mmCIF file of C-alpha atoms in Angstrom:
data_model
loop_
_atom_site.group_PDB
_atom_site.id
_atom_site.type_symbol
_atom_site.label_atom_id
_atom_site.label_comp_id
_atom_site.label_asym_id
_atom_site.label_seq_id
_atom_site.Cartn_x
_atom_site.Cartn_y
_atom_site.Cartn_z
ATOM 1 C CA UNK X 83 0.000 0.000 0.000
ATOM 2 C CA UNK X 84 3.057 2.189 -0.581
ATOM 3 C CA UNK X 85 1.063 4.479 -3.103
ATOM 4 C CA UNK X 86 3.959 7.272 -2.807
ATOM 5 C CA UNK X 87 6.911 5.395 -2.897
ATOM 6 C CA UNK X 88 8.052 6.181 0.271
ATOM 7 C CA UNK X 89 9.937 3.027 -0.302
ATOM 8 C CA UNK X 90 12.186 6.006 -2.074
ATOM 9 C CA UNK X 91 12.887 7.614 1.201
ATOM 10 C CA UNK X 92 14.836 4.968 3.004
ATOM 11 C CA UNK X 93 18.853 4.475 2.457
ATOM 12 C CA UNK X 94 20.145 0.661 2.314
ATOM 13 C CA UNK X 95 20.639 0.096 5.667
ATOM 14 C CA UNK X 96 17.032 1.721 6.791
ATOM 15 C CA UNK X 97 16.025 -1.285 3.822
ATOM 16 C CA UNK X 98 17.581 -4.225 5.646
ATOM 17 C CA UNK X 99 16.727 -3.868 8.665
ATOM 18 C CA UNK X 100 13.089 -3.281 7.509
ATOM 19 C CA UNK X 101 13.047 -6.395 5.519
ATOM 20 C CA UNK X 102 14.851 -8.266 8.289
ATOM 21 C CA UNK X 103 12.159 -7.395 10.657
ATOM 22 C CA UNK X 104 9.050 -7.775 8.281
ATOM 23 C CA UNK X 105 10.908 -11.520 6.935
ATOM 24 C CA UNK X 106 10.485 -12.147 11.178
ATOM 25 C CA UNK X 107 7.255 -10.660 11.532
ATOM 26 C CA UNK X 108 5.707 -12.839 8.857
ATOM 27 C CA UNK X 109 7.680 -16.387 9.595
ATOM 28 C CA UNK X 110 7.819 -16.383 13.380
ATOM 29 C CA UNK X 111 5.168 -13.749 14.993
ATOM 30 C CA UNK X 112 1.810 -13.957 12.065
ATOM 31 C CA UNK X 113 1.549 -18.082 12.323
ATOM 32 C CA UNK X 114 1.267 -17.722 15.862
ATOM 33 C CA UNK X 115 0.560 -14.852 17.518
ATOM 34 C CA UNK X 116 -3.492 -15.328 17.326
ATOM 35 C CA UNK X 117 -3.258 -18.102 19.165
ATOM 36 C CA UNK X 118 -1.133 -16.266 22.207
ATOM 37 C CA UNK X 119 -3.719 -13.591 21.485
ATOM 38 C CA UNK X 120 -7.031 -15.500 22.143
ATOM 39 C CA UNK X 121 -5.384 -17.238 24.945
ATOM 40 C CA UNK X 122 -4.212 -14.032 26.346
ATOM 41 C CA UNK X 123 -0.513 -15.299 26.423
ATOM 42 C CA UNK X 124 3.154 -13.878 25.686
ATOM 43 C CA UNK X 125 4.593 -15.791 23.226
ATOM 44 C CA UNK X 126 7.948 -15.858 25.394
ATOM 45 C CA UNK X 127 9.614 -18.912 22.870
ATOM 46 C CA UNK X 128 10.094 -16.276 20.357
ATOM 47 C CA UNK X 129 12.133 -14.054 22.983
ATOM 48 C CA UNK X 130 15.628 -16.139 21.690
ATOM 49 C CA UNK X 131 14.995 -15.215 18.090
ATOM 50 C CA UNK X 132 14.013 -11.527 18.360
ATOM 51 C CA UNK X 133 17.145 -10.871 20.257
ATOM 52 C CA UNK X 134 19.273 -12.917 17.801
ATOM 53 C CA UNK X 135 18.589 -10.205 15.187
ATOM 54 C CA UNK X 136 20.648 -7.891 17.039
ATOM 55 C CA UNK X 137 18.107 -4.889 17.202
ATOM 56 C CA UNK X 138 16.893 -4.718 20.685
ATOM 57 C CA UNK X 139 17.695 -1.865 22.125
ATOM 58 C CA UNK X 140 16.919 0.357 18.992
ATOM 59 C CA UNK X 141 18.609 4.026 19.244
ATOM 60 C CA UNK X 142 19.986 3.113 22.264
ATOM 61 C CA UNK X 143 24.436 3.416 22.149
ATOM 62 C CA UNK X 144 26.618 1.418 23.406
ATOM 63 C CA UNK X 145 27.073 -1.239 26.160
ATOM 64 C CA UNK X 146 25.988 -3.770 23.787
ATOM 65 C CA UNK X 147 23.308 -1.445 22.252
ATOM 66 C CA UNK X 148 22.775 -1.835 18.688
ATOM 67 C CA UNK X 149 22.480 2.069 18.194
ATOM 68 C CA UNK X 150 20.255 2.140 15.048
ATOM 69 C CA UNK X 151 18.810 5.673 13.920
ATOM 70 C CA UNK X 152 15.540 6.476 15.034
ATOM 71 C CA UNK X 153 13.887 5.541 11.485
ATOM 72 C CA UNK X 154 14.950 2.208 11.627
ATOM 73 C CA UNK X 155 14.247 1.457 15.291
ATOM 74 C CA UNK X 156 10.846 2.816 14.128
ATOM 75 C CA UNK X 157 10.739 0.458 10.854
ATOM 76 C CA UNK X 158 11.526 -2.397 13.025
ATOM 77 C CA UNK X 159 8.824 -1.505 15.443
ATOM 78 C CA UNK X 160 6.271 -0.717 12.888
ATOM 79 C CA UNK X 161 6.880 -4.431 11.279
ATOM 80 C CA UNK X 162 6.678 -6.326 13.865
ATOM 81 C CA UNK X 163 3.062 -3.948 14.612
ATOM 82 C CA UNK X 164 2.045 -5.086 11.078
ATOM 83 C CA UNK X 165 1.875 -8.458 12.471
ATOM 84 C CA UNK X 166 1.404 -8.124 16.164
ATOM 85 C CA UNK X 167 0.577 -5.111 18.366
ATOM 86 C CA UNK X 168 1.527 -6.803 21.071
ATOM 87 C CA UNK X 169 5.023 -7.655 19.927
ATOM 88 C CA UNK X 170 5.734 -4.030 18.504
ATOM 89 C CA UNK X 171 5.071 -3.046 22.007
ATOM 90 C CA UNK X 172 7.039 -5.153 23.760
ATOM 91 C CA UNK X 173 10.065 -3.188 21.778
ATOM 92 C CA UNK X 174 9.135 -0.019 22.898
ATOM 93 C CA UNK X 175 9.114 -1.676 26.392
ATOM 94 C CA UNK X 176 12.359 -2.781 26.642
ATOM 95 C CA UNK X 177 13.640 0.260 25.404
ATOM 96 C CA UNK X 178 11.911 2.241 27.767
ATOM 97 C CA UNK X 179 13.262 0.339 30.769
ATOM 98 C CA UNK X 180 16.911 0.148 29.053
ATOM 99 C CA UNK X 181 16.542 3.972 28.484
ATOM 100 C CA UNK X 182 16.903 5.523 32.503
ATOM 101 C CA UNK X 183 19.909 2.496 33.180
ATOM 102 C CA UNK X 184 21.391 4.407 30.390
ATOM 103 C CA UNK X 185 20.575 8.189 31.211
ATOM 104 C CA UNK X 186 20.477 8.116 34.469
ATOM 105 C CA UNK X 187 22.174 5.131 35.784
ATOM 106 C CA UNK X 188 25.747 4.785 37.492
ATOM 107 C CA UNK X 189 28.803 3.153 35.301
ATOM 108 C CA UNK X 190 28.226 0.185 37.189
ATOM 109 C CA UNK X 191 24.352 -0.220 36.269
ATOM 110 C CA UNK X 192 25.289 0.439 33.065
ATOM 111 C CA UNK X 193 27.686 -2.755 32.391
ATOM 112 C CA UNK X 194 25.822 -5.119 34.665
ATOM 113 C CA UNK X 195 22.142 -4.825 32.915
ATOM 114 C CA UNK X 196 22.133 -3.058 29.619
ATOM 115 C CA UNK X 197 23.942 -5.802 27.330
ATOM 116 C CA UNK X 198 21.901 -8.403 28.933
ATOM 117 C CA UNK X 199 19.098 -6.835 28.310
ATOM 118 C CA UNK X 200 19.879 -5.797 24.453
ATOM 119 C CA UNK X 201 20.495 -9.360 24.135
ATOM 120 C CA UNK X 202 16.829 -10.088 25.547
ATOM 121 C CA UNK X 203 18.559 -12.483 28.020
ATOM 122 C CA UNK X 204 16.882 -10.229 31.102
ATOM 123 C CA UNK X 205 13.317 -8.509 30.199
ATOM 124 C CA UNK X 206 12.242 -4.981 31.720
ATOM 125 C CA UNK X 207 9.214 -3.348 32.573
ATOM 126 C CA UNK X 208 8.760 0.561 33.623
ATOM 127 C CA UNK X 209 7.212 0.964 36.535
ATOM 128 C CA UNK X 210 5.751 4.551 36.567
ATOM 129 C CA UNK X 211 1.703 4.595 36.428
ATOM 130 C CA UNK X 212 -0.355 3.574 39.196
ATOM 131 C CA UNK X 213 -3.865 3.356 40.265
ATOM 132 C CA UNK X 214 -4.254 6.830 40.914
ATOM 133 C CA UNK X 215 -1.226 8.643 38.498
ATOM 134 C CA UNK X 216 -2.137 7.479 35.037
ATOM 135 C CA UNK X 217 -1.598 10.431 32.431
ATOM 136 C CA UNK X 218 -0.859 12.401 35.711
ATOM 137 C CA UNK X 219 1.793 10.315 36.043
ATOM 138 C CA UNK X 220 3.816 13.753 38.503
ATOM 139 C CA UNK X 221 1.063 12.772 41.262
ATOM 140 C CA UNK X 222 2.616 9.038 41.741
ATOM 141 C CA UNK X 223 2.101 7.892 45.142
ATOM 142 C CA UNK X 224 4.838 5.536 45.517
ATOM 143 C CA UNK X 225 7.108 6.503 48.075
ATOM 144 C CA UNK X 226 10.678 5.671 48.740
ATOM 145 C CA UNK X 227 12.397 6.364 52.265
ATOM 146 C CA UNK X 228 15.387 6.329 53.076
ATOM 147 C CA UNK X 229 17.022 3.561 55.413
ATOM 148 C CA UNK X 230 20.369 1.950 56.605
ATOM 149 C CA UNK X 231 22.100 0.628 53.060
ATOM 150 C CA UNK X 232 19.125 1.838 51.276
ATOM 151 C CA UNK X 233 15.483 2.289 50.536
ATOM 152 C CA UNK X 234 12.108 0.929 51.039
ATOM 153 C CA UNK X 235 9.818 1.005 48.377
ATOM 154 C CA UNK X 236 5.920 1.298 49.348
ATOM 155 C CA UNK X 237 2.949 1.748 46.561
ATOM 156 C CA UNK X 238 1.280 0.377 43.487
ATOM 157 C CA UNK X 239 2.101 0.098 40.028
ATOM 158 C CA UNK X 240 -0.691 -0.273 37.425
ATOM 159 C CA UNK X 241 -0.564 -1.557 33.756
ATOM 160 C CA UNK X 242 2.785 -2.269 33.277
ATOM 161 C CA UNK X 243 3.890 -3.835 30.286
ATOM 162 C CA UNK X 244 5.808 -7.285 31.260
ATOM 163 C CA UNK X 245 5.772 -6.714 34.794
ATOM 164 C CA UNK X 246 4.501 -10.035 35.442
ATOM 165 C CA UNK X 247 7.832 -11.875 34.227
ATOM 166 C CA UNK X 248 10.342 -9.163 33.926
ATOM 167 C CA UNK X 249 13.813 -9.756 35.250
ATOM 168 C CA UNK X 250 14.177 -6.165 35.758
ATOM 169 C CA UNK X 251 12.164 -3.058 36.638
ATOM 170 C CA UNK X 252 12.834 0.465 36.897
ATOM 171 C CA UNK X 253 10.525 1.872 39.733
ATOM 172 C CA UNK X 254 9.823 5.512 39.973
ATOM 173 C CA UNK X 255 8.860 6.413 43.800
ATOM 174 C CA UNK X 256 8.624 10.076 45.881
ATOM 175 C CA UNK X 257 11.148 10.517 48.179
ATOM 176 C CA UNK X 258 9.365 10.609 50.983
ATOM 177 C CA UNK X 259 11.402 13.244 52.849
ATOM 178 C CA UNK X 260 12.096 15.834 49.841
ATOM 179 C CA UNK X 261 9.132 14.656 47.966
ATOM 180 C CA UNK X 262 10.797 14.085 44.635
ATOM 181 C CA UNK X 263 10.505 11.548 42.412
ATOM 182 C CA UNK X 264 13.953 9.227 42.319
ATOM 183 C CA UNK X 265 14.325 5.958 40.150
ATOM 184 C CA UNK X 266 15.280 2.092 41.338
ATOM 185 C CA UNK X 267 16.179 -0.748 40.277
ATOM 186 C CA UNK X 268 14.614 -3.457 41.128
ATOM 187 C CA UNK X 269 15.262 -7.264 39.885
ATOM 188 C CA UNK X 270 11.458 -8.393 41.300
ATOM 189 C CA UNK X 271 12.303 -12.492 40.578
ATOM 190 C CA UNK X 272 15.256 -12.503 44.105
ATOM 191 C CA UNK X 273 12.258 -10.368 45.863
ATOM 192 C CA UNK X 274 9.459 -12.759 47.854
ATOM 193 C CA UNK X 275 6.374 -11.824 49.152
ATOM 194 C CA UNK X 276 4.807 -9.872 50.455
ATOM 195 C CA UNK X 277 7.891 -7.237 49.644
ATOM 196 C CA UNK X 278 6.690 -7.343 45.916
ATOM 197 C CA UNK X 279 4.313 -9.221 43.980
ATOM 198 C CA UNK X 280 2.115 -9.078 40.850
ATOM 199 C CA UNK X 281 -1.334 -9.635 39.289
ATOM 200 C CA UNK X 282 -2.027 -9.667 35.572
ATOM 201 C CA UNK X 283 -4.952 -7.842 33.896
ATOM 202 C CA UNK X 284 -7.197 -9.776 32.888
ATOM 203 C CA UNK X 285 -9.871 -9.676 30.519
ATOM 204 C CA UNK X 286 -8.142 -7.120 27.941
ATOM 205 C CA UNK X 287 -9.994 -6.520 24.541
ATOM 206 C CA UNK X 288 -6.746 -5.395 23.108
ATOM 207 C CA UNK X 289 -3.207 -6.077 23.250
ATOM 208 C CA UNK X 290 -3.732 -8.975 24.644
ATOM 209 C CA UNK X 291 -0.887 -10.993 24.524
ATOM 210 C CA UNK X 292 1.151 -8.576 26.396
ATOM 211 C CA UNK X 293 1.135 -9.099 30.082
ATOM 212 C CA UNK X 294 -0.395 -6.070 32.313
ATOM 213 C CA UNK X 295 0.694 -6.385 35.570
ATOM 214 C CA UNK X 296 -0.814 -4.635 38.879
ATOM 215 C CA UNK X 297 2.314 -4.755 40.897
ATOM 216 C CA UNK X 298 2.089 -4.196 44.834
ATOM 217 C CA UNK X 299 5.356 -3.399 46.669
ATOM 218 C CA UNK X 300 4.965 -3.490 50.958
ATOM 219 C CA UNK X 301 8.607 -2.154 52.209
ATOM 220 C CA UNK X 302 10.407 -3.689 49.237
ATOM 221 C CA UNK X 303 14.030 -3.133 49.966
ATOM 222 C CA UNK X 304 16.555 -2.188 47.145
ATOM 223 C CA UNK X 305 19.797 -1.146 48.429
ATOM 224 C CA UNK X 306 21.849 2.143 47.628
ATOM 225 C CA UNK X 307 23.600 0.511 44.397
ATOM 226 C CA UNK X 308 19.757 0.107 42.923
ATOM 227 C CA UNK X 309 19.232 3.757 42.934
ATOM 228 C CA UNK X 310 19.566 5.796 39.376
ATOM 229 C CA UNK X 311 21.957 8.507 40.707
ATOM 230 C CA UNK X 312 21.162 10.807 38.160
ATOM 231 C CA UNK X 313 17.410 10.534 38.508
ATOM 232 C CA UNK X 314 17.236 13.505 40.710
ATOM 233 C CA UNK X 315 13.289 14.289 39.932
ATOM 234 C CA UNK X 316 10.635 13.921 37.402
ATOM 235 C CA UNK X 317 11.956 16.310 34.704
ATOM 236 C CA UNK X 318 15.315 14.259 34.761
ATOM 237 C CA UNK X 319 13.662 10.940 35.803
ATOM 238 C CA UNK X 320 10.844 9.441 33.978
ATOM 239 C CA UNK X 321 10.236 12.688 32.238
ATOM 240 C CA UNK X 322 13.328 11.968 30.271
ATOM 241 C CA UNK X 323 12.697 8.338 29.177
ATOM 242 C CA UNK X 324 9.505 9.206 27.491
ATOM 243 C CA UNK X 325 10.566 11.537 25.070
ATOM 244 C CA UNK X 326 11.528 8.816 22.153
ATOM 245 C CA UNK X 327 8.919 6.031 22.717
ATOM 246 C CA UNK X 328 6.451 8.740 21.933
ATOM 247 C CA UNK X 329 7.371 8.522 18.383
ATOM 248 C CA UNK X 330 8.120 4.762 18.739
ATOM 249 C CA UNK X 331 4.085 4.766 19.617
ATOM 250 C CA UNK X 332 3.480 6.644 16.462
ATOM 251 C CA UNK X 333 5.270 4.162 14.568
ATOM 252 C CA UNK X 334 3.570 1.449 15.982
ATOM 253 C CA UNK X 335 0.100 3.223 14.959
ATOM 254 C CA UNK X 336 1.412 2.714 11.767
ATOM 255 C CA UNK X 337 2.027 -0.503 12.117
ATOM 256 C CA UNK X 338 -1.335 -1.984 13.159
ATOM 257 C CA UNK X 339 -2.794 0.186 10.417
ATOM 258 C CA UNK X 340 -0.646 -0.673 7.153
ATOM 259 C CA UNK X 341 -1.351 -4.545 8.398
ATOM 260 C CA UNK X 342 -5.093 -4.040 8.765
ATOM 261 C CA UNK X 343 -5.083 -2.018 5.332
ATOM 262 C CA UNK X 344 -2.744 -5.317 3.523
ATOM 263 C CA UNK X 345 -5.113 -7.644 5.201
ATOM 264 C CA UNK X 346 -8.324 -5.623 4.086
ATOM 265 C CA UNK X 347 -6.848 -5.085 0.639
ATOM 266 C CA UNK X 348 -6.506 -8.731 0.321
ATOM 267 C CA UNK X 349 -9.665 -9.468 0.939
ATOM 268 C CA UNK X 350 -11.474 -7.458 -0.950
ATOM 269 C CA UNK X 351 -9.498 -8.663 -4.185
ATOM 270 C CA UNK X 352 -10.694 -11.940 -3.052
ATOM 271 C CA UNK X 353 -14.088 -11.727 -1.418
ATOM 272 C CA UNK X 354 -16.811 -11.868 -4.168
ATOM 273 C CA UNK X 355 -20.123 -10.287 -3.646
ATOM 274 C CA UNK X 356 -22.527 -9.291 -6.818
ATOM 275 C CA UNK X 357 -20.549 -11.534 -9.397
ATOM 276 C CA UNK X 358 -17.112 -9.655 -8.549
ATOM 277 C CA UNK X 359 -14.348 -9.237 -6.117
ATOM 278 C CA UNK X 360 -15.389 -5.855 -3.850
ATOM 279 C CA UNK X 361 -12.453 -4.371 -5.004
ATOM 280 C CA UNK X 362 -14.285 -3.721 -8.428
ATOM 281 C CA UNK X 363 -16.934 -2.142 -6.227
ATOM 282 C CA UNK X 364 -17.023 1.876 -6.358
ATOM 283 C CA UNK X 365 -18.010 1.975 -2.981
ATOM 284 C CA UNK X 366 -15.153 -0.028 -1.427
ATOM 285 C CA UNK X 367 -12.870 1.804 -3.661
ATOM 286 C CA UNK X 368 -13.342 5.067 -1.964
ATOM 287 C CA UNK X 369 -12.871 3.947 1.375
ATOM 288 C CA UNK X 370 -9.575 1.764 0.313
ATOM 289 C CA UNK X 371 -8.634 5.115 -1.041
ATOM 290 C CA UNK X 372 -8.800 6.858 2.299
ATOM 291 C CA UNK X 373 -7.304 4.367 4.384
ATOM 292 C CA UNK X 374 -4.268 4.518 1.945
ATOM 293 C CA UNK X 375 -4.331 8.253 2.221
ATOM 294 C CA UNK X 376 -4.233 7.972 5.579
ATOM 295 C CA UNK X 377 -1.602 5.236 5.854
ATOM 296 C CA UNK X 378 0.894 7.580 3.741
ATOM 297 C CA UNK X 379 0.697 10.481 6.362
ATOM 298 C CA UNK X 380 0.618 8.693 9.040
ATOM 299 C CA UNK X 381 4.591 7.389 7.587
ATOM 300 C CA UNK X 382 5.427 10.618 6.460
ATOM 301 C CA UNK X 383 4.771 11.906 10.078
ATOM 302 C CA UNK X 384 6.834 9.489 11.609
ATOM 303 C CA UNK X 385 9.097 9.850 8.990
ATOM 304 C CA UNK X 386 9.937 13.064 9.638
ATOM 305 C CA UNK X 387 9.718 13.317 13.548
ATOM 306 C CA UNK X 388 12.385 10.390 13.043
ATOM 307 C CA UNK X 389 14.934 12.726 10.593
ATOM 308 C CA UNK X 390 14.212 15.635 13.962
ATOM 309 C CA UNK X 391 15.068 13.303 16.774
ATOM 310 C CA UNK X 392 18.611 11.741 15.305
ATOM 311 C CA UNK X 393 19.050 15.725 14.648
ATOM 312 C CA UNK X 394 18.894 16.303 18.203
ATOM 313 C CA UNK X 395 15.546 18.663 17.461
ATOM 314 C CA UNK X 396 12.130 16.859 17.857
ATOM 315 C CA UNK X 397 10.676 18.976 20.380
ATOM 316 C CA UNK X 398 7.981 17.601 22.761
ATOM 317 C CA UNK X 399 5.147 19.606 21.314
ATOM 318 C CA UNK X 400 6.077 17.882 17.777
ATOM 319 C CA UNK X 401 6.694 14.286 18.939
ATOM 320 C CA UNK X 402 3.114 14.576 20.795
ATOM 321 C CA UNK X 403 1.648 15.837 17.631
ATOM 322 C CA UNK X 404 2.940 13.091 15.654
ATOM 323 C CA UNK X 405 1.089 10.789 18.399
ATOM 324 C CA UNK X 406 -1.679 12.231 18.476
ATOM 325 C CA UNK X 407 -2.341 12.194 14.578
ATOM 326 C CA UNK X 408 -1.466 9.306 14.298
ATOM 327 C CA UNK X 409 -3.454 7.340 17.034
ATOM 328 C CA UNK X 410 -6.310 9.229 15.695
ATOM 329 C CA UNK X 411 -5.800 8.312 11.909
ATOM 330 C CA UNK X 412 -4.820 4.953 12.557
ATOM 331 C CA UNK X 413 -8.654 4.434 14.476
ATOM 332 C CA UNK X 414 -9.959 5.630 11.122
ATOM 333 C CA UNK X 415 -7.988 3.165 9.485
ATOM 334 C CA UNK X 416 -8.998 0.269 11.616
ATOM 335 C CA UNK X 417 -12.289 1.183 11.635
ATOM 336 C CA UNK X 418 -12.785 1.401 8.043
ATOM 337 C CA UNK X 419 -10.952 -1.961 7.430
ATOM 338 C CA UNK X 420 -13.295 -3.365 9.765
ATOM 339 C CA UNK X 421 -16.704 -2.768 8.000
ATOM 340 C CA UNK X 422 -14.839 -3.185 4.939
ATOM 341 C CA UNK X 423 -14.446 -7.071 5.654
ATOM 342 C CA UNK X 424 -18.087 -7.349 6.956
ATOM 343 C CA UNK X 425 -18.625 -9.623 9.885
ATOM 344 C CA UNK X 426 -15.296 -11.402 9.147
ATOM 345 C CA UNK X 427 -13.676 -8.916 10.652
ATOM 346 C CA UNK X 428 -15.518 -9.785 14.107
ATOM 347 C CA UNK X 429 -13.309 -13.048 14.150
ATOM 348 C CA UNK X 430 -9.497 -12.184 15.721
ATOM 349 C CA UNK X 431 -8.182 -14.835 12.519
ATOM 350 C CA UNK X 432 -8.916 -11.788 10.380
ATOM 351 C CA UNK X 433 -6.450 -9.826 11.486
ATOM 352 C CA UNK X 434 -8.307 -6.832 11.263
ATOM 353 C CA UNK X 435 -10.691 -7.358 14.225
ATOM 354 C CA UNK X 436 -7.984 -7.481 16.548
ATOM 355 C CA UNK X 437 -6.093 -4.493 14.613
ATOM 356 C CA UNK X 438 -9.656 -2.498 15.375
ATOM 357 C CA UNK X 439 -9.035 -3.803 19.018
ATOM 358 C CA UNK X 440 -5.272 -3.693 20.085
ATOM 359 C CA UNK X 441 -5.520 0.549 18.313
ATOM 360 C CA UNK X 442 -7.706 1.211 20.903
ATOM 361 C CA UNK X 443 -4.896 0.845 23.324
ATOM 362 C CA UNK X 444 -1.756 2.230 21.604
#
């Protein structure tokens, strides 16, 4: 559904690691991921293979990082979203828990988690909206005080991404004596109850396969080496971390869309109503012709906001926008794919009904 040619715009390496991702997507994640979907399961075999391709980690520099540019950490997102919204999400959560242990964290933090973890060999999970704090994440509750050889972490964590079998998770908690908001490490699998422990989500009508975890922490100890020194409050805390996987969301938009617009394009060259395929159909026509529209500035948005961030100059005004327009776009997409492919697109083997679904939640 490349209707511009925007194939034009990447260079040969933005190319390969495109078509590496999308040769995955299509071999590894599309044969199974419905299944892990309708069971409401991570597909954790695949973990092995994703790091293998050597991209985890995305823009991320050094310490084992792969350090791609933003574009192609975005093209290998938006692939694997093609296929799976679920798995083009778990990217942007690893590299949202690698990001603090890299801004923020000590030399020492540094070399003991972040090659592990481009490696997939230890999982993350970010730890910074609760019950109370979603979008308002500033007004966390979480509160860390200060004791002998460390701190103790008391609070609730709400729908975090892989927090119910992450090996490591960065926890953002109020000092409780100068009430600002510092950042821990915490490996939650050496931690017993009642100190930490976890509930998943249940009963999801999107991204299902990812695993939402309501995480409870009763004086959860994490000693002085766990803190992120440089994590001094929220502007240089979580604040941050969130500036890149803003646009990684945007990418991921596009994602889900361009693979419910190849799926829905598929089927109407296929799917015969009146004597002919729908695609010969005037009606159908038009609305393929907006959710191509659609799909092309939704990429040239990202596209662009990717060019201003490895230029040092994607504000956060412009990397919101680019969210924003394209969450909203890519509903329109969904939608229209949806009724497009009738009441086959209620059944998750579509595709496109959980496309419709798992948009909802990017």
């Amino acid at each position: 559904m490349d209707f511009l040619s925007l194939d034009l715009l990447l260079s040969e390496r933005d190319r390969i690691v495109r078509d590496v991702a999308r040769s995955f997507a299509r071999t590894h994640i599309a044969p199974v991921i419905e299944e892990h979907a309708e069971k409401a399961e991570f597909p954790h075999h695949l973990l092995p293979k994703i790091g293998a391709l050597g991209f985890s980690g995305g823009v991320l520099k050094g310490y084992g990082c792969p350090g791609l540019s933003a574009l192609q950490t975005g093209l290998y997102a938006m692939e694997f979203a093609k296929e799976s919204a679920d798995l083009g999400t778990f990217i942007l959560l690893q590299i949202i828990t690698m990001t603090p242990i890299l801004k923020c964290g000590s030399e020492e933090q540094k070399q003991k988690y972040l090659s592990s973890m481009a490696k997939l060999e230890k999982i993350g999970c970010f730890c910074l909206t609760e019950p109370e704090a979603g979008s308002d994440a500033t007004s966390l509750k979480t509160t860390a005080t200060k004791v002998e050889g460390g701190w103790l972490l008391d609070g609730e964590k709400r729908w975090i991404g892989n927090g119910t079998f992450a090996d490591v998770a960065v926890v953002w908690a109020r000092d409780s004596k100068t009430g600002k908001i510092n950042g821990f490490i915490v490996e939650p699998k050496t931690i017993k109850e009642p100190q930490w422990s976890t509930t998943t989500i249940k009963n999801k009508v999107g991204f299902r396969a990812v695993q939402n975890a309501h995480i409870y922490m009763k004086q959860c100890f994490v000693s002085d080496a766990q803190r992120l020194p440089l994590a001094e409050d929220f502007a240089t805390g979580p604040g941050a971390c969130l500036h890149f996987t803003r646009l990684l969301a945007g990418f991921i938009a596009v994602g889900v869309a361009w693979g419910a617009g190849e799926k829905c394009l598929a089927y109407a060259k296929t799917r015969k109503q009146f004597g002919k395929p729908l695609a010969k159909l005037q009606i159908i026509q038009e609305r393929l012709v907006k959710v191509t529209a659609n799909l092309q500035s939704m990429f040239l948005m990202c596209y662009r906001g990717a060019l201003l961030y490895d230029e040092n100059k994607l504000s956060f005004g412009q990397v919101g926008m680019i969210k924003s327009y394209n969450t909203l776009r890519g509903r329109e997409v969904v939608a229209m794919c949806r009724e497009l492919v009738g009441g086959n697109g209620l059944l998750g083997l579509s595709g496109v009904g959980r496309a419709f679904t798992d948009m909802e939640e990017n």
